[in-house]
Short mmCIF file of C-alpha atoms in Angstrom, two decimals:
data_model
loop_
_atom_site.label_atom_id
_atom_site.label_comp_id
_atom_site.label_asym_id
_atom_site.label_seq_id
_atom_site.Cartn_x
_atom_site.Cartn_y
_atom_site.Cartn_z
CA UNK A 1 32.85 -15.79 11.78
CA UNK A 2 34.79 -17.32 9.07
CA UNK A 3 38.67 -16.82 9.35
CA UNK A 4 41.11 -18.91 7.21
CA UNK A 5 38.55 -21.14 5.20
CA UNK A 6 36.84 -21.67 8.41
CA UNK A 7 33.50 -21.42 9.90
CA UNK A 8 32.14 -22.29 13.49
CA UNK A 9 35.22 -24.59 14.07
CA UNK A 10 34.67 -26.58 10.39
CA UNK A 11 37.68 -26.28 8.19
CA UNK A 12 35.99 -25.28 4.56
CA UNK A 13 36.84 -27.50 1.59
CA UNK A 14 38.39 -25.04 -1.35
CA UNK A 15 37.09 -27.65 -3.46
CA UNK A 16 33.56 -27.60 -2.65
CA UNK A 17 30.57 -25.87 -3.90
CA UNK A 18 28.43 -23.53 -1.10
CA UNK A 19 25.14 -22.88 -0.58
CA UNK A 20 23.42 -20.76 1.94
CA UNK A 21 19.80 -21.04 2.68
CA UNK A 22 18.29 -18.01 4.59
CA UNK A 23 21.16 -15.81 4.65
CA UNK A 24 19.90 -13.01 5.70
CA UNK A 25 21.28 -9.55 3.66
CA UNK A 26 24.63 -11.69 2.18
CA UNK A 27 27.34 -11.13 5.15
CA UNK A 28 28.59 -14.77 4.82
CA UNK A 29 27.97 -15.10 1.43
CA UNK A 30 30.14 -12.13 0.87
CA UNK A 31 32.29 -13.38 2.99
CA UNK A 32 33.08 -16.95 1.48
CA UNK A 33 33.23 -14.89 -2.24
CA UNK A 34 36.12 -12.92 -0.46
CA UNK A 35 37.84 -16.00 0.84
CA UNK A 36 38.12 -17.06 -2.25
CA UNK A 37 35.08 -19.82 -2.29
CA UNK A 38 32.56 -21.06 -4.85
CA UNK A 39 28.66 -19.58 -3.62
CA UNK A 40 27.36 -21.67 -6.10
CA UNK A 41 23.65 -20.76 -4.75
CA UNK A 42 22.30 -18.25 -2.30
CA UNK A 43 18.66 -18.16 -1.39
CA UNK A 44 16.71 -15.47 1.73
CA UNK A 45 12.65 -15.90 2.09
CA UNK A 46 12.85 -12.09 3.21
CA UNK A 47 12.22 -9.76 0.39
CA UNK A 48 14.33 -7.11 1.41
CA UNK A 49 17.06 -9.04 2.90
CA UNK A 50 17.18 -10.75 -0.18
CA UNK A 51 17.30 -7.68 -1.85
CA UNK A 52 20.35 -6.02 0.11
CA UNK A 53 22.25 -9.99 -0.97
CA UNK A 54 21.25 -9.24 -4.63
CA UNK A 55 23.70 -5.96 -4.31
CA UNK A 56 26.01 -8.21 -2.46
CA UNK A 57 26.14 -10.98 -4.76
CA UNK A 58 25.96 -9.85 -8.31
CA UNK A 59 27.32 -12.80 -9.41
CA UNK A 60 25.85 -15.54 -7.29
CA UNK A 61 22.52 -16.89 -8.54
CA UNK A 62 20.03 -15.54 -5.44
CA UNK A 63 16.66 -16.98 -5.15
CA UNK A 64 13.69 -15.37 -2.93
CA UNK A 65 11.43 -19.00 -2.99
CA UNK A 66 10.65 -21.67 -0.49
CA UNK A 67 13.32 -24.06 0.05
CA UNK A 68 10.77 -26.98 -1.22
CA UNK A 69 10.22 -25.19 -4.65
CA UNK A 70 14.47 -24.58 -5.54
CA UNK A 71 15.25 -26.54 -9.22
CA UNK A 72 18.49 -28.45 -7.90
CA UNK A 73 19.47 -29.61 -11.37
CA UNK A 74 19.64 -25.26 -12.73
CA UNK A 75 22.46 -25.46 -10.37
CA UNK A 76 26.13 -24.84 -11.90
CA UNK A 77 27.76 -27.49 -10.23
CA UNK A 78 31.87 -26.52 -10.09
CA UNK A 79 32.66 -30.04 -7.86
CA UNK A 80 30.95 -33.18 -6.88
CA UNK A 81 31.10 -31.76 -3.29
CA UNK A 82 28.67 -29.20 -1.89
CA UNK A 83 28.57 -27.61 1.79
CA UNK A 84 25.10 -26.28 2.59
CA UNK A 85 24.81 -23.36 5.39
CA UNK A 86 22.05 -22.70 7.14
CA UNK A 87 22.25 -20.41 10.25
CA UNK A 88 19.46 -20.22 13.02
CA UNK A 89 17.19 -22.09 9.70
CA UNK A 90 16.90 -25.55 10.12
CA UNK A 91 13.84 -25.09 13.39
CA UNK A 92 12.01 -22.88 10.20
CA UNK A 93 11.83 -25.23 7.59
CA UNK A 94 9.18 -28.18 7.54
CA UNK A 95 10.88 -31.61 7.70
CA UNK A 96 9.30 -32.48 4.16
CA UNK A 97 10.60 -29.38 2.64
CA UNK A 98 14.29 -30.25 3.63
CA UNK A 99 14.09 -33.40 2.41
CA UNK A 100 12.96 -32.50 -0.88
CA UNK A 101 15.62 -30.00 -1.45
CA UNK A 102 18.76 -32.38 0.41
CA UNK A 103 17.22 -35.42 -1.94
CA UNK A 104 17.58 -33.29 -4.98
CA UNK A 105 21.03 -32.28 -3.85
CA UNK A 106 21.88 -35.85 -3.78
CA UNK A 107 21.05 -36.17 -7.14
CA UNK A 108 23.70 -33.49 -8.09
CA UNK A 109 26.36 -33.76 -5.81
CA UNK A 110 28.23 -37.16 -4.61
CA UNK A 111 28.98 -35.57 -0.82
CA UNK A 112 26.41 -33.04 0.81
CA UNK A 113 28.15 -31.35 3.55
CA UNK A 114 25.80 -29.29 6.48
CA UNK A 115 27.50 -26.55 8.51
CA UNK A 116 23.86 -25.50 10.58
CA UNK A 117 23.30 -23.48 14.03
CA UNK A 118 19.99 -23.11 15.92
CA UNK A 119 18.74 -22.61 19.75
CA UNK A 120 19.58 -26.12 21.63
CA UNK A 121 17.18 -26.23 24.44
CA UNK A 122 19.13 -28.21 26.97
CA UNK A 123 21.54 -24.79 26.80
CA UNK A 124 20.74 -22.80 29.87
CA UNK A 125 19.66 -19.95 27.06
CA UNK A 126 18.28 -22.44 24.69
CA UNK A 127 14.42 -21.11 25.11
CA UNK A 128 15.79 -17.70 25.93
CA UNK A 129 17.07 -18.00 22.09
CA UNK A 130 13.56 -18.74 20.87
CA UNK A 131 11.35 -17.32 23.46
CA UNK A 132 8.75 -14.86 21.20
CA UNK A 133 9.60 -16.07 17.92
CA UNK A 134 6.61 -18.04 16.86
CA UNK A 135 7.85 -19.08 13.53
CA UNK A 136 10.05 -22.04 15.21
CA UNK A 137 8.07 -25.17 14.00
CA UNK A 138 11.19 -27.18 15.87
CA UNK A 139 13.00 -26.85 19.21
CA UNK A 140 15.89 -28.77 19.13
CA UNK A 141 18.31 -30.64 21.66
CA UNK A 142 21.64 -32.30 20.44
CA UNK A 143 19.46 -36.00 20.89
CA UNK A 144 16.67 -34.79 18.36
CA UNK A 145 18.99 -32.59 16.17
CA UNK A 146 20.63 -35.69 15.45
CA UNK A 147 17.35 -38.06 14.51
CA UNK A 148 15.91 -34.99 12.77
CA UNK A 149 19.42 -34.85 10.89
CA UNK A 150 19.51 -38.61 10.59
CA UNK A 151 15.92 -38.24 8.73
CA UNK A 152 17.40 -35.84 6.46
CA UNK A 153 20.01 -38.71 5.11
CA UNK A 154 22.82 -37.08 7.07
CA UNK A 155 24.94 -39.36 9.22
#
């Protein structure tokens, strides 16, 4: 997954600050730490995944709260740069949710990175991927990733 400060193909800045949103028990969190990166903020809606990070990441701040409800300013900012992770997320998350956590991030950081992943339905397994999992509010294909993305303030 990540091998020499990279992840999916994206060469990580050492520089930059990293936040991962629904990360599950803290494997790439961990991960980054080890690498020698900055998890500057580390947040799971799942009580006992978030849990199993906690143990993980004793010394990342870890938050178990809705996207829509994180304080962006009670974030120790290291760099004016942050990368934001969010793997199989993004078709969770309300629109107006993301927005209100990527506009606060603007307010704190002068370049908002997004390394993301999720089901793309013109994939031959793209509905395989979310086929019985009912908590998809979005079903995305590379055309309406990038307007969704686009709405978000990402170019």
């Amino acid at each position: 997954m990540i091998s020499s400060k990279r992840l999916f193909k994206f060469n990580l800045n050492e520089e930059s600050d990293f936040i991962e949103i629904g990360g599950g028990d803290g494997h790439l969190s961990s991960s980054l730490l080890r690498n020698g990166l900055r998890v500057v903020l580390f947040v799971e809606p799942d009580l006992k995944k978030y849990d199993d990070a906690c143990v993980k990441l004793p010394n990342t701040k870890c938050l178990n709260i809705d996207i829509a409800k994180i304080d962006c300013s009670r974030i120790k900012t290291n760099s004016s740069e942050v990368t934001v992770i969010m793997q199989d997320v993004i078709e969770h998350i309300k629109e107006t949710k993301q927005k209100i956590f990527f506009d606060q991030l603007k307010l704190r950081y002068k370049q908002i990175n997004f390394i993301g992943r999720t089901p793309n339905l013109k994939s031959p397994f793209g509905l395989r991927n979310s086929f019985g999992d009912n908590s998809h509010i979005y079903r995305f294909t590379d055309t309406s990733l990038k307007d969704f993305l686009s709405n978000l303030g990402f170019k």
